[in-house]
Short mmCIF file of C-alpha atoms in Angstrom, two decimals:
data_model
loop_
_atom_site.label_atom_id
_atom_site.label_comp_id
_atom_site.label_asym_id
_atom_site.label_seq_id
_atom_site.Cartn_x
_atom_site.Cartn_y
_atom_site.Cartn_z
CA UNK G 1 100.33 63.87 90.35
CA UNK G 2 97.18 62.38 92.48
CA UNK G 3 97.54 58.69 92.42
CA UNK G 4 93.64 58.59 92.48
CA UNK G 5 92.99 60.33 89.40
CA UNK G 6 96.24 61.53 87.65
CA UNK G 7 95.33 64.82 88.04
CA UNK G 8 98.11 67.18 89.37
CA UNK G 9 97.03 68.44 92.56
CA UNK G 10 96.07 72.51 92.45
CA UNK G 11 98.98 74.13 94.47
CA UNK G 12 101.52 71.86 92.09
CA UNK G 13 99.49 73.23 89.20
CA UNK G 14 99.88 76.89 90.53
CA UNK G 15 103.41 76.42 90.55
CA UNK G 16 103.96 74.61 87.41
CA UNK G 17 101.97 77.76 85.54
CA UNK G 18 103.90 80.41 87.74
CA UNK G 19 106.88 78.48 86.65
CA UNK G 20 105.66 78.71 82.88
CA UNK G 21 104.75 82.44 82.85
CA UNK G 22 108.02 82.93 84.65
CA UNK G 23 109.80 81.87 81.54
CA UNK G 24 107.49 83.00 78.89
CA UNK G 25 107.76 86.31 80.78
CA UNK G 26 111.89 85.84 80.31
CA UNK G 27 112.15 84.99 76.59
CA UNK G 28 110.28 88.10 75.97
CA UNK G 29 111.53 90.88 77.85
CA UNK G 30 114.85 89.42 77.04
CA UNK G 31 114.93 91.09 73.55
CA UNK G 32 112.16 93.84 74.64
CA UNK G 33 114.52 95.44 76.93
CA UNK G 34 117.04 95.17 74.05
CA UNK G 35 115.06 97.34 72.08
CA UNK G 36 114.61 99.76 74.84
CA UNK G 37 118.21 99.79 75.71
CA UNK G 38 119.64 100.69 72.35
CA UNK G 39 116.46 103.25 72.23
CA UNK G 40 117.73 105.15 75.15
CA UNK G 41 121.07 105.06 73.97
CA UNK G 42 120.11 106.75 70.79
CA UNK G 43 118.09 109.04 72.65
CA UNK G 44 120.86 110.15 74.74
CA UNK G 45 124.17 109.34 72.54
CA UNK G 46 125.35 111.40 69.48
CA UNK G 47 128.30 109.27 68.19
CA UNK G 48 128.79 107.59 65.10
CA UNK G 49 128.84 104.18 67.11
CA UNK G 50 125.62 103.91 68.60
CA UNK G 51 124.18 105.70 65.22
CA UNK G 52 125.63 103.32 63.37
CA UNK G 53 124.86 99.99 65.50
CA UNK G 54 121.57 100.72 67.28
CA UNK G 55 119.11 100.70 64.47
CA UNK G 56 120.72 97.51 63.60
CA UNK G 57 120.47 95.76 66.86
CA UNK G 58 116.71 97.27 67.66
CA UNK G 59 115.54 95.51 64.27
CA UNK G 60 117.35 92.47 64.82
CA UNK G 61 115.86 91.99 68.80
CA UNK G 62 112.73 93.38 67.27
CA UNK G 63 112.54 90.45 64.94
CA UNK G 64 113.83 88.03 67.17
CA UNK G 65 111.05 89.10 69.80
CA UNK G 66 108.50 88.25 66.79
CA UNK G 67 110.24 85.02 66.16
CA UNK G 68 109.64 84.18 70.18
CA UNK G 69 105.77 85.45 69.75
CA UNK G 70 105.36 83.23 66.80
CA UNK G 71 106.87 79.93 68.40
CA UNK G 72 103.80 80.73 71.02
CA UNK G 73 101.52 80.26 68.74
CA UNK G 74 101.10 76.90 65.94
CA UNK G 75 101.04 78.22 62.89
CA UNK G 76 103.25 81.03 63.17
CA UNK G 77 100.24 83.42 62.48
CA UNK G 78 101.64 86.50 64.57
CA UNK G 79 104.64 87.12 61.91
CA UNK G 80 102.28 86.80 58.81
CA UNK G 81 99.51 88.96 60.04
CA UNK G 82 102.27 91.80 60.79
CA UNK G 83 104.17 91.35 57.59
CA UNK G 84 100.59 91.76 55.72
CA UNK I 1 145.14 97.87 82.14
CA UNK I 2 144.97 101.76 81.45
CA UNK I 3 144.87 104.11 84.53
CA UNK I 4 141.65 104.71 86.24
CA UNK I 5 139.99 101.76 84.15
CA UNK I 6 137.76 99.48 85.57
CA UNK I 7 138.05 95.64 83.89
CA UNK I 8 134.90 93.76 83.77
CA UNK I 9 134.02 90.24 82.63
CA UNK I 10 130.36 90.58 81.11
CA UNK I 11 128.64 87.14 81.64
CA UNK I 12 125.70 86.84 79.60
CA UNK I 13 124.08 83.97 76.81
CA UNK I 14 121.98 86.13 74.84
CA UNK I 15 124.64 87.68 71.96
CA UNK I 16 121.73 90.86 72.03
CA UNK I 17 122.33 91.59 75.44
CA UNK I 18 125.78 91.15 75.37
CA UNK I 19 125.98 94.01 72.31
CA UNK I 20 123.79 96.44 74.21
CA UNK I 21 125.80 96.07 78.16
CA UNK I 22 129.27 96.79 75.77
CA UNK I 23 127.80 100.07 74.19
CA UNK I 24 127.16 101.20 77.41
CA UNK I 25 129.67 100.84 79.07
CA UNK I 26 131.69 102.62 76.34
CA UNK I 27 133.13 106.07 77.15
CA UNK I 28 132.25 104.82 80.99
CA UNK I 29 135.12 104.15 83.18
CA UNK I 30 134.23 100.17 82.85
CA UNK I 31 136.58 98.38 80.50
CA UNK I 32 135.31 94.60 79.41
CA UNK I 33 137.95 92.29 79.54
CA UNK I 34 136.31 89.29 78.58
CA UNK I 35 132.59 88.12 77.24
CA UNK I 36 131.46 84.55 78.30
CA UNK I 37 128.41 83.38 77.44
CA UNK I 38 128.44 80.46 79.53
CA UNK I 39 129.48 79.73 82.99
CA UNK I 40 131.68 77.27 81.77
CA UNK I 41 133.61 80.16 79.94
CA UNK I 42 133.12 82.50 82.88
CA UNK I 43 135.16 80.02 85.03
CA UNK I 44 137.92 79.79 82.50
CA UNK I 45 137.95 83.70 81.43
CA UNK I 46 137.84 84.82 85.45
CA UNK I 47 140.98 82.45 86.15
CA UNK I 48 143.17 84.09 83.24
CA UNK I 49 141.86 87.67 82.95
CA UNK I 50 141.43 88.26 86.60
CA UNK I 51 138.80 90.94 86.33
CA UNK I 52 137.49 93.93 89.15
CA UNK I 53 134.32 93.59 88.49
CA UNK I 54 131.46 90.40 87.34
CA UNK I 55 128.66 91.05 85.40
CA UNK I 56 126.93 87.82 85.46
CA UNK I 57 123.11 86.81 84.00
CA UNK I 58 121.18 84.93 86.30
CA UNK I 59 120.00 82.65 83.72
CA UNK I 60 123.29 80.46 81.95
CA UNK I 61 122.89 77.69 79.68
CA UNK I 62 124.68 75.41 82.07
CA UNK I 63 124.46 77.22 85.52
CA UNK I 64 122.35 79.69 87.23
CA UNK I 65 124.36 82.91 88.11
CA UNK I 66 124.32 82.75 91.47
CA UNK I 67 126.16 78.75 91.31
CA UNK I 68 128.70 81.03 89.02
CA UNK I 69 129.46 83.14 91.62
CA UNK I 70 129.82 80.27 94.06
CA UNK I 71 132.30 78.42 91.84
CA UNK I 72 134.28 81.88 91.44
CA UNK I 73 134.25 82.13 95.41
CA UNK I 74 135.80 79.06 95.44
CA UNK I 75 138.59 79.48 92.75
CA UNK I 76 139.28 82.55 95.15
CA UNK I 77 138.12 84.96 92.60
CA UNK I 78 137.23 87.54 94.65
CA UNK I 79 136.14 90.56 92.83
CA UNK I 80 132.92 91.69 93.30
CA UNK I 81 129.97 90.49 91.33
CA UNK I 82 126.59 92.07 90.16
CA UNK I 83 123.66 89.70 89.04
CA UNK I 84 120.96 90.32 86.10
CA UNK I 85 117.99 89.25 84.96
CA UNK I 86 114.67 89.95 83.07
CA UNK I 87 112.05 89.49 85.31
CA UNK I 88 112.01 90.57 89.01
CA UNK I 89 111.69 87.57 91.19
CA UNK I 90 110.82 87.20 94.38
CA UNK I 91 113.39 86.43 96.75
CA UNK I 92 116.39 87.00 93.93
CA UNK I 93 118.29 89.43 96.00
CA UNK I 94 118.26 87.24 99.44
CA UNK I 95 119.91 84.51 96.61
CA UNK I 96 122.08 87.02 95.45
CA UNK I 97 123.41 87.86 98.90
CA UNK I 98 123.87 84.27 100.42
CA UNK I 99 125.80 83.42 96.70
CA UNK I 100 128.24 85.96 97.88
CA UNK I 101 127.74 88.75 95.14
CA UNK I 102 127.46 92.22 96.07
CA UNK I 103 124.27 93.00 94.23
CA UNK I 104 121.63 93.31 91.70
CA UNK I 105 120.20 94.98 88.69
CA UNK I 106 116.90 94.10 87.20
CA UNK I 107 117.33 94.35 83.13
CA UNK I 108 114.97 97.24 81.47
CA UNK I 109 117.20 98.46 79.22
CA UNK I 110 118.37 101.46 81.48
CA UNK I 111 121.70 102.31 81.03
CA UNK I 112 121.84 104.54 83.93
CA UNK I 113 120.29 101.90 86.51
CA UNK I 114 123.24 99.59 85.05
CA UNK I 115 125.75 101.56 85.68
CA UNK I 116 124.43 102.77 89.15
CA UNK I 117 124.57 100.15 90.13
CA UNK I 118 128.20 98.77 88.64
CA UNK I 119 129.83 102.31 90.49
CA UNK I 120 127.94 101.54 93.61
CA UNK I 121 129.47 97.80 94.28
CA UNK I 122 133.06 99.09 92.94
CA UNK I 123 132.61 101.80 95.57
CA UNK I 124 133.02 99.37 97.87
CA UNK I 125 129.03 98.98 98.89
CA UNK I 126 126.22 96.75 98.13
CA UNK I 127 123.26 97.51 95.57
CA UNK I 128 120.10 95.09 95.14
CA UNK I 129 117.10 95.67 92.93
CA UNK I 130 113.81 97.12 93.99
CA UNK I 131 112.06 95.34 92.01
CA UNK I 132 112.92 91.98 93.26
CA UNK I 133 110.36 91.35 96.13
CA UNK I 134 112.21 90.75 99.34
CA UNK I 135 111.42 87.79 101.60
CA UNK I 136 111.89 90.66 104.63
CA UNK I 137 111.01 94.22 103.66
CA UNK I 138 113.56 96.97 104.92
CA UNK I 139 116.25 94.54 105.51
CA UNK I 140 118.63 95.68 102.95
CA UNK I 141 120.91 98.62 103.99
CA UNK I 142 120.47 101.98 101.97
CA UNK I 143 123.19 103.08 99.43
CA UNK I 144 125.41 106.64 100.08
CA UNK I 145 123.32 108.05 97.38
CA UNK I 146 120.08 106.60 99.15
CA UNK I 147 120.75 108.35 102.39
CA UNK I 148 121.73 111.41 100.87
CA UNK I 149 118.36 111.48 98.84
CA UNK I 150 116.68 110.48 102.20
CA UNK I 151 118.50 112.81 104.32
CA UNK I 152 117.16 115.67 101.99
CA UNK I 153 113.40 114.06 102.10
CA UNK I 154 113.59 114.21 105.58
CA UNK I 155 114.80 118.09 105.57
CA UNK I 156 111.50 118.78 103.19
CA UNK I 157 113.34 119.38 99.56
CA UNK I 158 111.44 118.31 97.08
CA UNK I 159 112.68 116.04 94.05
CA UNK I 160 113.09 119.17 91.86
CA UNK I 161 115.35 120.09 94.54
CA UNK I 162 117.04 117.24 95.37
CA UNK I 163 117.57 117.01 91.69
CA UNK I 164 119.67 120.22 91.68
CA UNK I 165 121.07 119.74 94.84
CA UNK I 166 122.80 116.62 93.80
CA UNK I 167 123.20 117.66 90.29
CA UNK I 168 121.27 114.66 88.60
CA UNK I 169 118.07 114.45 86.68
CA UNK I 170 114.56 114.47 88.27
CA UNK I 171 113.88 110.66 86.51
CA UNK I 172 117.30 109.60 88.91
CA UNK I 173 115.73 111.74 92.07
CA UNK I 174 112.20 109.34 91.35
CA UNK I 175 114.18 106.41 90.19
CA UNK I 176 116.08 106.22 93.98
CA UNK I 177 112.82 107.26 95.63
CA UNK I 178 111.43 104.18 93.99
CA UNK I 179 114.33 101.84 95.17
CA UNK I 180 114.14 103.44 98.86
CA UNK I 181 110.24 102.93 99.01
CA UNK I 182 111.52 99.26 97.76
CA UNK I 183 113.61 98.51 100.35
CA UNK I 184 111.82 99.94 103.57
CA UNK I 185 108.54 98.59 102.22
CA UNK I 186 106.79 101.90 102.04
CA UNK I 187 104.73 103.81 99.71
CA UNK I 188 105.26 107.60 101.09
CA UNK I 189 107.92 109.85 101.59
CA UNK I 190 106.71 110.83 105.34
CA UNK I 191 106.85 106.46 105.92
CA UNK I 192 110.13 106.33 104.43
CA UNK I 193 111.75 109.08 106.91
CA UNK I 194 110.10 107.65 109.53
CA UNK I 195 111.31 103.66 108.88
CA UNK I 196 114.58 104.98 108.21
CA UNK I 197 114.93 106.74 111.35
CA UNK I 198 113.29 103.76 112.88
CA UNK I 199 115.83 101.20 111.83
CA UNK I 200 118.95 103.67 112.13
CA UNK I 201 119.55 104.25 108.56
CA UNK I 202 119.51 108.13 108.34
#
């Protein structure tokens, strides 16, 4: 942070908001790729397993990733406008 | 452990994750032996269970990956260890490397990618993302099944043949392209012949 004005100098800034994408990029994909990884499985797996336990774990990252969207936001608007 | 089984100690905070690396590695010849979901754990699980293979997240609740591995090289815990994470990052693999793992997968949900890459550093060799931007382009060595999908670039098959040739799908043909273009820093099949010709690969 400048000691003239308080303001944080530009490259600091850059890597401050890299730093913050970085991680809003994380919590995201995190459950995303969940969902695409028990897609493919179902896509390419016949038994009773994955049947059984991928539709279960592709709604539960699918609300968890809608969970993450909604703590972006204040009011939690994301979930209620998709629930409408 | 059963004959021709594989144990693996699957590292990894998010309980999501964890679910979706053990259903597939079922009916694979990787058998987990353990599930930490903290480094902490890790440490504690690797000492008693004494697994072949780590499957570690780069991002622990008390510990980046790479420290894990580290900490494991240190307790003489030797087996070989494969990092994960999300989002490709520059420089990951070079961190990877100097932390003393023997490579990398980025997570997309690929189940084939993951377990490329898990047969590639039991096999003995060393396997790092694509995806990761390198600090030096083309520094990385290529994989057995690199050079052989090289070696038949640089005789003129094309991926339909390559594909049949080494009895995989046309997606695995591109996917390897992809990861070869990745590591020489190229963009065309004729470059990639050429830099790997250049730098003694093929």
């Amino acid at each position: 942070v400048s000691k003239q004005d308080g303001r944080i100098p530009p490259d600091a800034a850059d890597e401050r908001l890299e730093r913050l994408v970085n991680t809003l990029a994380h919590e995201l994909r995190t459950p995303l790729t969940v969902i695409i990884g028990y897609a493919e499985l179902l896509l390419a797996r016949d038994d009773e397993e994955t049947r059984r336990s991928a539709p279960r774990a592709i709604h539960e990252a699918a609300l968890a990733l809608l969970a993450r969207l909604d703590e972006l936001t204040s009011d939690g608007s994301a979930s209620a406008r998709t629930l409408d | 452990m059963s004959g021709g089984e594989i144990s693996v100690l699957l590292v990894e905070d998010d309980s999501m994750v964890r679910g979706w690396v053990r259903l597939s590695l079922k009916g694979s010849e990787f058998r987990l032996v353990g599930e930490a979901a903290s480094a902490g754990e890790a440490v504690d699980l690797a000492r008693r269970r004494r697994p072949e293979l780590l499957l570690v997240d780069y991002r622990l609740p008390d510990r980046v990956g790479t420290e894990l591995v580290r900490d494991l090289r240190r307790e003489g815990i030797t087996a070989p260890a494969v990092l994960m994470t999300a989002n490709a990052e520059r420089g990951f693999n070079e961190s990877v490397r100097e932390a003393g793992a023997q490579g990398s997968v980025l997570k997309t949900g690929s189940v084939e990618d993951l377990l490329d890459t898990l047969r590639t550093v039991v096999g003995g060799e060393r396997t790092f993302d694509y995806r990761h931007p390198t600090r030096s382009p083309g520094e990385g060595a290529l994989s057995p099944r690199e050079r052989e999908v090289l070696r038949l670039v640089a005789e003129g098959a094309t991926n339909r043949q390559i594909a049949l040739d080494l009895s995989v799908g046309d997606e695995t043909v591109k996917t390897v392209l992809a990861r070869i273009f990745g590591k020489l820093g190229v963009r065309r099949r004729a470059e990639a012949v050429a830099a790997a010709y250049d730098r003694g690969l093929l």
